Amino acid sequence: MSYFSDVERDLVIAARTDVADGVVALDLVSPNGRDLPAWSPGSHIDLVLPGSSRDEVVERQYSLCSDPAERGSWRVAVLREDAGRGGSVRVHESAAVGARIRVRGPRNHFPFVPEPGLSYRFVAGGIGITPLIAMVAAAAAAGADWHLDYAGRSRRTMAFASELAAAHPDRVALHAADEGGRFDVSGLAASADEHTRIYACGPARLLEALDAAFPGEDGTRLHLERFEAREFGEPVWPDPFEVELALSGDVVTVSPGQSVLDAITEQSPETVVLSSCRRGTCGTCEAPVLEGEIEHRDSVLTPLERQDSTVMMVCVSRAACPRIVLDL
């Protein structure tokens, strides 16, 4: 699995910039001026935001979209989604320059390291551009053959579009829907050879089209980061099952309709399992699997990682057998 950190720290909002309609970028720095931890392209952090009540907190994940070599600050870009779960609205309405904000991470479940002999196609839909910005920079610095297709409703809604196109005019194609632009997934599939790797992030419809165009290649030639949870049907093991926690010796029973995370929280309160999205999209609740069959219902692991079943996301994934053992 990829590098991740659960360290929390308070950072200061050094700058706030409107980078597109409905998108604000926050530059975060250490309050004592020290360098921030290193991170790699594809990493994200959690913003821990105040909720609607005094004791409530809201945690949301945002990709780092600055230069990994710049250790003095981190940048995230947040799309305001009024129909979402509230985190982006809080950022837009209350994140002010000079304010402190609690941050956890960075983590990387979408790693990118350019390799000799490979070419790269980056595909972004809307705010899905954010994790790809550092990848583009890394590919360019390595002298790799690369191209970015960036689709959005209009140029004014596409964060960082003008900067990317100006910096790499021959390698960046903007597809603005209001200008008749449309990204051709089938064209990409036809032109991508065995030495081409595709990295994509964006809305579910775009990623589903890419998945269909490259069947069985997610995690090999195709690499996707999903902001939205996958849809799953009924669990393959519909009955209650037991989860043995190897470090504590506790055994908890997970009822139908209950998550492994909730069962551990209720029945083994001394066992600490960090969590954030509770939808299987962030990877915070990753737990090592020692024994048992797992039904993976997350949107983080690749097909190969699901096949290996060395870890599971306990907020959504379940046992596919009567009993599993976790290294918790």
mmCIF file of N, CA and C in Angstrom, residues 155-222:
data_model
loop_
_atom_site.group_PDB
_atom_site.id
_atom_site.type_symbol
_atom_site.label_atom_id
_atom_site.label_comp_id
_atom_site.label_asym_id
_atom_site.label_seq_id
_atom_site.Cartn_x
_atom_site.Cartn_y
_atom_site.Cartn_z
ATOM 1 N N ARG A 155 -14.835 27.158 -19.393
ATOM 2 C CA ARG A 155 -13.485 27.524 -18.961
ATOM 3 C C ARG A 155 -13.504 28.263 -17.640
ATOM 4 N N ARG A 156 -14.538 29.043 -17.396
ATOM 5 C CA ARG A 156 -14.572 29.810 -16.145
ATOM 6 C C ARG A 156 -14.807 28.927 -14.925
ATOM 7 N N THR A 157 -15.257 27.680 -15.135
ATOM 8 C CA THR A 157 -15.443 26.754 -14.016
ATOM 9 C C THR A 157 -14.274 25.787 -13.867
ATOM 10 N N MET A 158 -13.282 25.876 -14.757
ATOM 11 C CA MET A 158 -12.190 24.897 -14.788
ATOM 12 C C MET A 158 -10.954 25.483 -14.107
ATOM 13 N N ALA A 159 -10.760 25.109 -12.845
ATOM 14 C CA ALA A 159 -9.658 25.646 -12.046
ATOM 15 C C ALA A 159 -8.317 25.313 -12.686
ATOM 16 N N PHE A 160 -7.433 26.292 -12.721
ATOM 17 C CA PHE A 160 -6.053 26.159 -13.194
ATOM 18 C C PHE A 160 -5.951 25.868 -14.689
ATOM 19 N N ALA A 161 -7.051 25.954 -15.432
ATOM 20 C CA ALA A 161 -7.033 25.604 -16.852
ATOM 21 C C ALA A 161 -6.121 26.527 -17.650
ATOM 22 N N SER A 162 -6.259 27.838 -17.456
ATOM 23 C CA SER A 162 -5.463 28.775 -18.256
ATOM 24 C C SER A 162 -3.977 28.645 -17.950
ATOM 25 N N GLU A 163 -3.624 28.414 -16.663
ATOM 26 C CA GLU A 163 -2.218 28.266 -16.287
ATOM 27 C C GLU A 163 -1.610 27.019 -16.920
ATOM 28 N N LEU A 164 -2.344 25.922 -16.885
ATOM 29 C CA LEU A 164 -1.829 24.673 -17.453
ATOM 30 C C LEU A 164 -1.676 24.775 -18.967
ATOM 31 N N ALA A 165 -2.677 25.372 -19.625
ATOM 32 C CA ALA A 165 -2.615 25.496 -21.079
ATOM 33 C C ALA A 165 -1.495 26.437 -21.516
ATOM 34 N N ALA A 166 -1.277 27.515 -20.743
ATOM 35 C CA ALA A 166 -0.207 28.456 -21.082
ATOM 36 C C ALA A 166 1.175 27.838 -20.872
ATOM 37 N N ALA A 167 1.310 27.046 -19.814
ATOM 38 C CA ALA A 167 2.612 26.433 -19.516
ATOM 39 C C ALA A 167 2.948 25.297 -20.473
ATOM 40 N N HIS A 168 1.921 24.579 -20.964
ATOM 41 C CA HIS A 168 2.158 23.404 -21.821
ATOM 42 C C HIS A 168 1.186 23.435 -23.006
ATOM 43 N N PRO A 169 1.316 24.414 -23.898
ATOM 44 C CA PRO A 169 0.322 24.574 -24.970
ATOM 45 C C PRO A 169 0.207 23.377 -25.906
ATOM 46 N N ASP A 170 1.255 22.616 -26.061
ATOM 47 C CA ASP A 170 1.213 21.480 -26.981
ATOM 48 C C ASP A 170 0.795 20.180 -26.313
ATOM 49 N N ARG A 171 0.644 20.212 -25.011
ATOM 50 C CA ARG A 171 0.358 18.969 -24.283
ATOM 51 C C ARG A 171 -0.961 19.006 -23.501
ATOM 52 N N VAL A 172 -1.606 20.144 -23.444
ATOM 53 C CA VAL A 172 -2.845 20.286 -22.682
ATOM 54 C C VAL A 172 -3.995 20.606 -23.624
ATOM 55 N N ALA A 173 -5.051 19.796 -23.585
ATOM 56 C CA ALA A 173 -6.256 20.032 -24.368
ATOM 57 C C ALA A 173 -7.412 20.302 -23.421
ATOM 58 N N LEU A 174 -8.065 21.450 -23.598
ATOM 59 C CA LEU A 174 -9.212 21.825 -22.780
ATOM 60 C C LEU A 174 -10.492 21.498 -23.539
ATOM 61 N N HIS A 175 -11.417 20.841 -22.868
ATOM 62 C CA HIS A 175 -12.686 20.439 -23.474
ATOM 63 C C HIS A 175 -13.819 21.100 -22.682
ATOM 64 N N ALA A 176 -14.214 22.312 -23.114
ATOM 65 C CA ALA A 176 -15.276 23.059 -22.428
ATOM 66 C C ALA A 176 -16.610 22.754 -23.094
ATOM 67 N N ALA A 177 -17.554 22.253 -22.312
ATOM 68 C CA ALA A 177 -18.829 21.814 -22.877
ATOM 69 C C ALA A 177 -19.585 22.958 -23.540
ATOM 70 N N ASP A 178 -19.510 24.166 -22.977
ATOM 71 C CA ASP A 178 -20.258 25.276 -23.562
ATOM 72 C C ASP A 178 -19.636 25.774 -24.865
ATOM 73 N N GLU A 179 -18.459 25.261 -25.215
ATOM 74 C CA GLU A 179 -17.824 25.576 -26.488
ATOM 75 C C GLU A 179 -17.933 24.404 -27.469
ATOM 76 N N GLY A 180 -18.720 23.407 -27.086
ATOM 77 C CA GLY A 180 -18.868 22.225 -27.923
ATOM 78 C C GLY A 180 -17.786 21.187 -27.723
ATOM 79 N N GLY A 181 -16.911 21.413 -26.719
ATOM 80 C CA GLY A 181 -15.828 20.470 -26.477
ATOM 81 C C GLY A 181 -16.318 19.223 -25.761
ATOM 82 N N ARG A 182 -15.827 18.102 -26.189
ATOM 83 C CA ARG A 182 -16.206 16.841 -25.546
ATOM 84 C C ARG A 182 -15.017 15.898 -25.608
ATOM 85 N N PHE A 183 -14.650 15.351 -24.466
ATOM 86 C CA PHE A 183 -13.518 14.434 -24.439
ATOM 87 C C PHE A 183 -13.934 13.090 -25.018
ATOM 88 N N ASP A 184 -13.122 12.575 -25.922
ATOM 89 C CA ASP A 184 -13.414 11.336 -26.634
ATOM 90 C C ASP A 184 -12.734 10.152 -25.940
ATOM 91 N N VAL A 185 -13.468 9.465 -25.100
ATOM 92 C CA VAL A 185 -12.912 8.314 -24.380
ATOM 93 C C VAL A 185 -12.536 7.200 -25.345
ATOM 94 N N SER A 186 -13.392 6.955 -26.330
ATOM 95 C CA SER A 186 -13.107 5.875 -27.282
ATOM 96 C C SER A 186 -11.857 6.190 -28.097
ATOM 97 N N GLY A 187 -11.633 7.472 -28.405
ATOM 98 C CA GLY A 187 -10.423 7.853 -29.127
ATOM 99 C C GLY A 187 -9.174 7.592 -28.312
ATOM 100 N N LEU A 188 -9.254 7.862 -27.009
ATOM 101 C CA LEU A 188 -8.127 7.572 -26.134
ATOM 102 C C LEU A 188 -7.847 6.083 -26.107
ATOM 103 N N ALA A 189 -8.906 5.285 -25.972
ATOM 104 C CA ALA A 189 -8.725 3.834 -25.908
ATOM 105 C C ALA A 189 -8.103 3.297 -27.192
ATOM 106 N N ALA A 190 -8.465 3.895 -28.322
ATOM 107 C CA ALA A 190 -7.940 3.420 -29.602
ATOM 108 C C ALA A 190 -6.479 3.802 -29.794
ATOM 109 N N SER A 191 -6.070 4.937 -29.213
ATOM 110 C CA SER A 191 -4.704 5.422 -29.445
ATOM 111 C C SER A 191 -3.707 4.959 -28.379
ATOM 112 N N ALA A 192 -4.189 4.500 -27.242
ATOM 113 C CA ALA A 192 -3.295 4.112 -26.143
ATOM 114 C C ALA A 192 -2.730 2.719 -26.393
ATOM 115 N N ASP A 193 -1.411 2.636 -26.481
ATOM 116 C CA ASP A 193 -0.804 1.329 -26.686
ATOM 117 C C ASP A 193 -0.388 0.725 -25.343
ATOM 118 N N GLU A 194 0.332 -0.391 -25.404
ATOM 119 C CA GLU A 194 0.677 -1.116 -24.179
ATOM 120 C C GLU A 194 1.658 -0.348 -23.293
ATOM 121 N N HIS A 195 2.288 0.680 -23.864
ATOM 122 C CA HIS A 195 3.240 1.478 -23.092
ATOM 123 C C HIS A 195 2.611 2.763 -22.541
ATOM 124 N N THR A 196 1.298 2.900 -22.695
ATOM 125 C CA THR A 196 0.590 4.095 -22.222
ATOM 126 C C THR A 196 -0.098 3.808 -20.899
ATOM 127 N N ARG A 197 0.045 4.724 -19.958
ATOM 128 C CA ARG A 197 -0.648 4.634 -18.679
ATOM 129 C C ARG A 197 -1.600 5.819 -18.560
ATOM 130 N N ILE A 198 -2.807 5.548 -18.092
ATOM 131 C CA ILE A 198 -3.832 6.580 -17.980
ATOM 132 C C ILE A 198 -4.113 6.839 -16.512
ATOM 133 N N TYR A 199 -4.029 8.097 -16.119
ATOM 134 C CA TYR A 199 -4.373 8.520 -14.758
ATOM 135 C C TYR A 199 -5.543 9.498 -14.869
ATOM 136 N N ALA A 200 -6.633 9.203 -14.166
ATOM 137 C CA ALA A 200 -7.837 10.002 -14.327
ATOM 138 C C ALA A 200 -8.528 10.246 -12.994
ATOM 139 N N CYS A 201 -9.149 11.412 -12.912
ATOM 140 C CA CYS A 201 -9.950 11.761 -11.733
ATOM 141 C C CYS A 201 -11.061 12.682 -12.192
ATOM 142 N N GLY A 202 -12.259 12.468 -11.669
ATOM 143 C CA GLY A 202 -13.386 13.292 -12.064
ATOM 144 C C GLY A 202 -14.695 12.653 -11.663
ATOM 145 N N PRO A 203 -15.787 13.117 -12.253
ATOM 146 C CA PRO A 203 -17.102 12.584 -11.888
ATOM 147 C C PRO A 203 -17.261 11.120 -12.261
ATOM 148 N N ALA A 204 -18.213 10.470 -11.607
ATOM 149 C CA ALA A 204 -18.409 9.031 -11.789
ATOM 150 C C ALA A 204 -18.646 8.657 -13.249
ATOM 151 N N ARG A 205 -19.395 9.464 -13.979
ATOM 152 C CA ARG A 205 -19.710 9.125 -15.370
ATOM 153 C C ARG A 205 -18.448 9.025 -16.217
ATOM 154 N N LEU A 206 -17.514 9.946 -16.015
ATOM 155 C CA LEU A 206 -16.252 9.906 -16.754
ATOM 156 C C LEU A 206 -15.449 8.660 -16.405
ATOM 157 N N LEU A 207 -15.338 8.364 -15.109
ATOM 158 C CA LEU A 207 -14.530 7.216 -14.691
ATOM 159 C C LEU A 207 -15.164 5.902 -15.117
ATOM 160 N N GLU A 208 -16.485 5.837 -15.099
ATOM 161 C CA GLU A 208 -17.162 4.619 -15.562
ATOM 162 C C GLU A 208 -16.921 4.396 -17.051
ATOM 163 N N ALA A 209 -16.889 5.508 -17.829
ATOM 164 C CA ALA A 209 -16.617 5.378 -19.261
ATOM 165 C C ALA A 209 -15.204 4.877 -19.499
ATOM 166 N N LEU A 210 -14.247 5.367 -18.727
ATOM 167 C CA LEU A 210 -12.872 4.899 -18.860
ATOM 168 C C LEU A 210 -12.752 3.440 -18.437
ATOM 169 N N ASP A 211 -13.427 3.080 -17.358
ATOM 170 C CA ASP A 211 -13.416 1.687 -16.901
ATOM 171 C C ASP A 211 -13.935 0.762 -17.996
ATOM 172 N N ALA A 212 -15.003 1.193 -18.669
ATOM 173 C CA ALA A 212 -15.582 0.379 -19.736
ATOM 174 C C ALA A 212 -14.667 0.315 -20.950
ATOM 175 N N ALA A 213 -13.922 1.400 -21.199
ATOM 176 C CA ALA A 213 -13.032 1.444 -22.356
ATOM 177 C C ALA A 213 -11.771 0.618 -22.150
ATOM 178 N N PHE A 214 -11.405 0.419 -20.881
ATOM 179 C CA PHE A 214 -10.213 -0.381 -20.543
ATOM 180 C C PHE A 214 -10.627 -1.493 -19.572
ATOM 181 N N PRO A 215 -11.435 -2.437 -20.025
ATOM 182 C CA PRO A 215 -11.968 -3.466 -19.119
ATOM 183 C C PRO A 215 -10.873 -4.302 -18.486
ATOM 184 N N GLY A 216 -10.963 -4.460 -17.166
ATOM 185 C CA GLY A 216 -10.014 -5.296 -16.451
ATOM 186 C C GLY A 216 -8.648 -4.694 -16.271
ATOM 187 N N GLU A 217 -8.483 -3.402 -16.605
ATOM 188 C CA GLU A 217 -7.153 -2.802 -16.547
ATOM 189 C C GLU A 217 -7.030 -1.745 -15.458
ATOM 190 N N ASP A 218 -8.047 -1.582 -14.620
ATOM 191 C CA ASP A 218 -7.943 -0.655 -13.500
ATOM 192 C C ASP A 218 -6.857 -1.156 -12.552
ATOM 193 N N GLY A 219 -5.868 -0.311 -12.295
ATOM 194 C CA GLY A 219 -4.749 -0.704 -11.449
ATOM 195 C C GLY A 219 -3.547 -1.191 -12.225
ATOM 196 N N THR A 220 -3.687 -1.372 -13.548
ATOM 197 C CA THR A 220 -2.544 -1.748 -14.381
ATOM 198 C C THR A 220 -2.261 -0.609 -15.362
ATOM 199 N N ARG A 221 -2.920 -0.612 -16.504
ATOM 200 C CA ARG A 221 -2.754 0.532 -17.419
ATOM 201 C C ARG A 221 -3.590 1.732 -16.993
ATOM 202 N N LEU A 222 -4.707 1.474 -16.347
ATOM 203 C CA LEU A 222 -5.649 2.521 -15.959
ATOM 204 C C LEU A 222 -5.589 2.742 -14.450
#
